Every structure is written in structure tokens, then in C-alpha cells.
Amino acid sequence: MAEPKKPPKVDLRRIEKIIASYRGQRWALIPLVQEIQEQVGYIPPQVIPRIAGALGLFPSQVQGVVTFYAQLYTEPRGRNIVRVCRGTACHVRGGKSILKLVKQHLDIEEGETTPDMEYTLETVACIGVCALAPNLMINKETHGDMNPKKVARLFGKKEKE
Ligand code: FES
């Protein structure tokens, strides 16, 4: 694996600007946190009290919303999001082994990010191309009919026989 790099530093000034543009607009909590995530990739937990203060809410209310929605993230994510399908069609055609191999190649578990911030690994219920099972996605690109060699090719390591 590549030399571990530090996670990117949070651009607090950029976040403060976004928060300021929503000041006093209690109804705008969701668009505000979505904009922060769009701009910096996630919602750093340390900005939750700032958001609450600006909108006139309790920090626990903001925290509740941020943790409720699965699409909102409170930790930095990798530059590439890998989603391995765990749907039935993929499962019966070896999806579990594909997930295991991806974990081995990236040396992370589901829900984790590599130390160099290159990959975050997730699973999904169905990618929607079951005929090509087993499948995985890297960002918006689907990779079908996966096998150990293809996994190795995608993640840059030779498969041990
Ligand atoms: S079950 Fe994997 S793509 Fe549908």
C-alpha cells in the first residue's frame, strides 16, 4: 500500500462562510449541511455547535439530523468510493468472496477508508445490473462479472494463486 498520508485538513473558513450565509434560517438545516458536505466532503463534528448557534437550534438537534440521514457523513471519505454489491444475484455468484478480496487488497473493513484517503469501502443492496453479477462500483462506474483477477487489476495488486 502507498505511504500513508494525513487526512486532508478541514477548511474551517470555508465552512464558516457557508454557515454565515444561512444565519437565522432555522428551516435551512438540511440544505446547509448538504452544502458543507458538497464543499468539503463531510460534516466535521466540531462545526455542529457553530451550525446550531447560527440557526438558533440546539447542537443535539443538529447532531440528530446529521446522524439520521445515511447520506450525511461525519468522517472524511476517500477520493474513490468502492461499493460492493451484496444483493441476492451477486451473493449467489460469489459476491461475498469479491467483498473479502476487496477488503484484503485495500486492507480495510466495510465502512472504512484507507489511510492514504484513496478508497472508502461500502456495500450496497443492489447496483441494478444483476445480469452481470457479481458487481461492484468505483464512484459512478460499474464493474461487472467480477473475479479475483479483475479485483486485483482494479486495486493494483497481483492475485496470489
Ligand atoms: S444483486 Fe447485485 S446488481 Fe443486483
mmCIF file of C-alpha atoms and ligand atoms in Angstrom:
data_model
loop_
_atom_site.group_PDB
_atom_site.id
_atom_site.type_symbol
_atom_site.label_atom_id
_atom_site.label_comp_id
_atom_site.label_asym_id
_atom_site.label_seq_id
_atom_site.Cartn_x
_atom_site.Cartn_y
_atom_site.Cartn_z
ATOM 1 C CA MET A 1 0.000 0.000 0.000
ATOM 2 C CA ALA A 2 1.110 3.556 -0.619
ATOM 3 C CA GLU A 3 2.789 5.589 2.097
ATOM 4 C CA PRO A 4 0.038 6.723 4.486
ATOM 5 C CA LYS A 5 -0.837 10.380 4.071
ATOM 6 C CA LYS A 6 -2.570 12.541 6.616
ATOM 7 C CA PRO A 7 -6.291 13.060 6.062
ATOM 8 C CA PRO A 8 -6.976 16.398 4.357
ATOM 9 C CA LYS A 9 -7.208 19.343 6.767
ATOM 10 C CA VAL A 10 -10.660 20.767 7.269
ATOM 11 C CA ASP A 11 -11.113 24.168 5.665
ATOM 12 C CA LEU A 12 -12.943 25.787 8.587
ATOM 13 C CA ARG A 13 -13.007 29.238 6.994
ATOM 14 C CA ARG A 14 -14.860 27.838 4.010
ATOM 15 C CA ILE A 15 -17.358 26.159 6.330
ATOM 16 C CA GLU A 16 -17.820 29.353 8.371
ATOM 17 C CA LYS A 17 -18.714 31.202 5.165
ATOM 18 C CA ILE A 18 -21.364 28.651 4.305
ATOM 19 C CA ILE A 19 -22.786 28.753 7.832
ATOM 20 C CA ALA A 20 -22.883 32.573 7.753
ATOM 21 C CA SER A 21 -24.911 32.532 4.549
ATOM 22 C CA TYR A 22 -27.682 30.573 6.319
ATOM 23 C CA ARG A 23 -27.646 32.541 9.603
ATOM 24 C CA GLY A 24 -31.054 32.741 11.283
ATOM 25 C CA GLN A 25 -32.712 30.384 8.786
ATOM 26 C CA ARG A 26 -33.831 27.562 11.036
ATOM 27 C CA TRP A 27 -35.632 25.792 8.205
ATOM 28 C CA ALA A 28 -32.395 25.560 6.226
ATOM 29 C CA LEU A 29 -30.568 22.991 8.325
ATOM 30 C CA ILE A 30 -30.665 20.263 5.660
ATOM 31 C CA PRO A 31 -29.559 22.472 2.731
ATOM 32 C CA LEU A 32 -26.822 23.917 4.955
ATOM 33 C CA VAL A 33 -25.333 20.564 5.953
ATOM 34 C CA GLN A 34 -25.687 19.318 2.389
ATOM 35 C CA GLU A 35 -23.731 22.318 1.132
ATOM 36 C CA ILE A 36 -20.976 21.751 3.698
ATOM 37 C CA GLN A 37 -20.745 18.127 2.619
ATOM 38 C CA GLU A 38 -20.655 19.092 -1.051
ATOM 39 C CA GLN A 39 -17.850 21.565 -0.414
ATOM 40 C CA VAL A 40 -15.622 19.626 1.990
ATOM 41 C CA GLY A 41 -16.806 16.037 1.588
ATOM 42 C CA TYR A 42 -18.277 15.546 5.061
ATOM 43 C CA ILE A 43 -19.642 17.381 8.101
ATOM 44 C CA PRO A 44 -16.837 17.742 10.642
ATOM 45 C CA PRO A 45 -18.341 17.137 14.131
ATOM 46 C CA GLN A 46 -16.585 20.217 15.519
ATOM 47 C CA VAL A 47 -18.726 22.515 13.358
ATOM 48 C CA ILE A 48 -22.036 21.205 14.716
ATOM 49 C CA PRO A 49 -22.192 23.762 17.592
ATOM 50 C CA ARG A 50 -21.435 26.553 15.076
ATOM 51 C CA ILE A 51 -24.283 25.419 12.838
ATOM 52 C CA ALA A 52 -26.627 25.205 15.827
ATOM 53 C CA GLY A 53 -25.649 28.688 17.006
ATOM 54 C CA ALA A 54 -26.166 30.243 13.589
ATOM 55 C CA LEU A 55 -29.600 28.693 13.075
ATOM 56 C CA GLY A 56 -30.855 29.101 16.653
ATOM 57 C CA LEU A 57 -31.059 25.357 17.293
ATOM 58 C CA PHE A 58 -29.610 23.082 19.976
ATOM 59 C CA PRO A 59 -26.455 21.193 18.970
ATOM 60 C CA SER A 60 -28.303 17.947 19.784
ATOM 61 C CA GLN A 61 -30.926 18.840 17.145
ATOM 62 C CA VAL A 62 -28.247 19.347 14.503
ATOM 63 C CA GLN A 63 -26.438 16.193 15.620
ATOM 64 C CA GLY A 64 -29.707 14.261 15.416
ATOM 65 C CA VAL A 65 -30.293 15.282 11.804
ATOM 66 C CA VAL A 66 -26.688 14.670 10.732
ATOM 67 C CA THR A 67 -26.664 11.153 12.192
ATOM 68 C CA PHE A 68 -30.198 10.309 10.979
ATOM 69 C CA TYR A 69 -29.516 10.596 7.244
ATOM 70 C CA ALA A 70 -27.298 7.857 5.846
ATOM 71 C CA GLN A 71 -26.228 10.217 3.025
ATOM 72 C CA LEU A 72 -24.608 12.607 5.504
ATOM 73 C CA TYR A 73 -21.108 11.764 6.692
ATOM 74 C CA THR A 74 -19.315 12.881 9.833
ATOM 75 C CA GLU A 75 -15.933 11.461 8.840
ATOM 76 C CA PRO A 76 -13.744 12.234 5.843
ATOM 77 C CA ARG A 77 -14.193 9.807 2.963
ATOM 78 C CA GLY A 78 -11.806 8.513 0.369
ATOM 79 C CA ARG A 79 -11.317 10.087 -3.049
ATOM 80 C CA ASN A 80 -12.846 6.910 -4.503
ATOM 81 C CA ILE A 81 -15.936 5.226 -3.105
ATOM 82 C CA VAL A 82 -15.969 1.478 -3.696
ATOM 83 C CA ARG A 83 -19.385 -0.160 -3.371
ATOM 84 C CA VAL A 84 -19.548 -3.930 -3.489
ATOM 85 C CA CYS A 85 -22.988 -5.356 -4.192
ATOM 86 C CA ARG A 86 -24.394 -7.670 -1.528
ATOM 87 C CA GLY A 87 -27.720 -8.254 -3.325
ATOM 88 C CA THR A 88 -29.068 -11.761 -3.900
ATOM 89 C CA ALA A 89 -27.944 -12.139 -7.531
ATOM 90 C CA CYS A 90 -24.417 -11.042 -6.669
ATOM 91 C CA HIS A 91 -24.383 -13.093 -3.483
ATOM 92 C CA VAL A 92 -25.198 -16.374 -5.247
ATOM 93 C CA ARG A 93 -22.495 -15.670 -7.841
ATOM 94 C CA GLY A 94 -19.693 -15.087 -5.383
ATOM 95 C CA GLY A 95 -20.225 -11.526 -4.209
ATOM 96 C CA LYS A 96 -19.146 -12.435 -0.694
ATOM 97 C CA SER A 97 -15.743 -13.622 -1.933
ATOM 98 C CA ILE A 98 -15.390 -10.479 -4.034
ATOM 99 C CA LEU A 99 -16.025 -8.344 -0.949
ATOM 100 C CA LYS A 100 -13.484 -10.378 1.007
ATOM 101 C CA LEU A 101 -10.876 -9.889 -1.726
ATOM 102 C CA VAL A 102 -11.502 -6.156 -1.974
ATOM 103 C CA LYS A 103 -11.091 -5.905 1.809
ATOM 104 C CA GLN A 104 -7.804 -7.794 1.575
ATOM 105 C CA HIS A 105 -6.499 -5.647 -1.264
ATOM 106 C CA LEU A 106 -7.398 -2.386 0.414
ATOM 107 C CA ASP A 107 -6.630 -3.694 3.894
ATOM 108 C CA ILE A 108 -9.782 -2.125 5.336
ATOM 109 C CA GLU A 109 -13.184 -3.295 6.521
ATOM 110 C CA GLU A 110 -16.587 -2.220 5.256
ATOM 111 C CA GLY A 111 -17.280 1.404 6.206
ATOM 112 C CA GLU A 112 -13.572 2.244 6.496
ATOM 113 C CA THR A 113 -11.235 4.463 4.475
ATOM 114 C CA THR A 114 -7.650 3.637 3.537
ATOM 115 C CA PRO A 115 -5.040 5.664 5.465
ATOM 116 C CA ASP A 116 -3.969 7.420 2.237
ATOM 117 C CA MET A 117 -7.627 8.560 1.765
ATOM 118 C CA GLU A 118 -7.714 6.905 -1.636
ATOM 119 C CA TYR A 119 -10.624 4.475 -1.051
ATOM 120 C CA THR A 120 -13.702 4.155 1.147
ATOM 121 C CA LEU A 121 -15.333 0.726 1.111
ATOM 122 C CA GLU A 122 -19.107 0.267 1.320
ATOM 123 C CA THR A 123 -21.667 -2.328 0.339
ATOM 124 C CA VAL A 124 -24.995 -1.780 -1.413
ATOM 125 C CA ALA A 125 -28.211 -3.783 -1.631
ATOM 126 C CA CYS A 126 -28.306 -3.876 -5.471
ATOM 127 C CA ILE A 127 -26.493 -1.899 -8.135
ATOM 128 C CA GLY A 128 -29.227 -2.650 -10.676
ATOM 129 C CA VAL A 129 -27.240 -4.720 -13.159
ATOM 130 C CA CYS A 130 -27.898 -8.151 -11.665
ATOM 131 C CA ALA A 131 -27.320 -9.927 -15.001
ATOM 132 C CA LEU A 132 -23.629 -9.050 -14.722
ATOM 133 C CA ALA A 133 -23.279 -10.333 -11.150
ATOM 134 C CA PRO A 134 -21.131 -10.226 -9.160
ATOM 135 C CA ASN A 135 -20.742 -6.452 -9.384
ATOM 136 C CA LEU A 136 -19.009 -3.582 -7.724
ATOM 137 C CA MET A 137 -18.855 0.131 -8.378
ATOM 138 C CA ILE A 138 -15.994 2.573 -8.115
ATOM 139 C CA ASN A 139 -17.557 6.002 -7.874
ATOM 140 C CA LYS A 140 -20.120 6.061 -10.710
ATOM 141 C CA GLU A 141 -18.557 3.309 -12.772
ATOM 142 C CA THR A 142 -19.928 -0.242 -12.585
ATOM 143 C CA HIS A 143 -17.593 -3.218 -12.883
ATOM 144 C CA GLY A 144 -19.490 -6.416 -13.674
ATOM 145 C CA ASP A 145 -18.718 -10.104 -13.790
ATOM 146 C CA MET A 146 -16.064 -9.655 -11.134
ATOM 147 C CA ASN A 147 -13.481 -12.307 -10.368
ATOM 148 C CA PRO A 148 -10.237 -12.374 -8.344
ATOM 149 C CA LYS A 149 -8.109 -11.265 -11.324
ATOM 150 C CA LYS A 150 -10.340 -8.291 -12.058
ATOM 151 C CA VAL A 151 -10.303 -7.267 -8.414
ATOM 152 C CA ALA A 152 -6.518 -7.453 -8.434
ATOM 153 C CA ARG A 153 -6.366 -5.399 -11.638
ATOM 154 C CA LEU A 154 -8.670 -2.730 -10.244
ATOM 155 C CA PHE A 155 -6.840 -2.347 -6.986
ATOM 156 C CA GLY A 156 -3.358 -2.652 -8.362
ATOM 157 C CA LYS A 157 -2.073 -5.848 -6.794
ATOM 158 C CA LYS A 158 -1.280 -9.258 -8.192
ATOM 159 C CA GLU A 159 -3.640 -12.039 -7.121
ATOM 160 C CA LYS A 160 -1.892 -14.879 -5.269
ATOM 161 C CA GLU A 161 -2.894 -18.275 -6.650
HETATM 162 S S1 FES B 1 -27.916 -8.007 -6.839
HETATM 163 FE FE1 FES B 1 -26.009 -7.156 -7.386
HETATM 164 S S2 FES B 1 -26.538 -5.852 -9.019
HETATM 165 FE FE2 FES B 1 -28.432 -6.613 -8.367
#
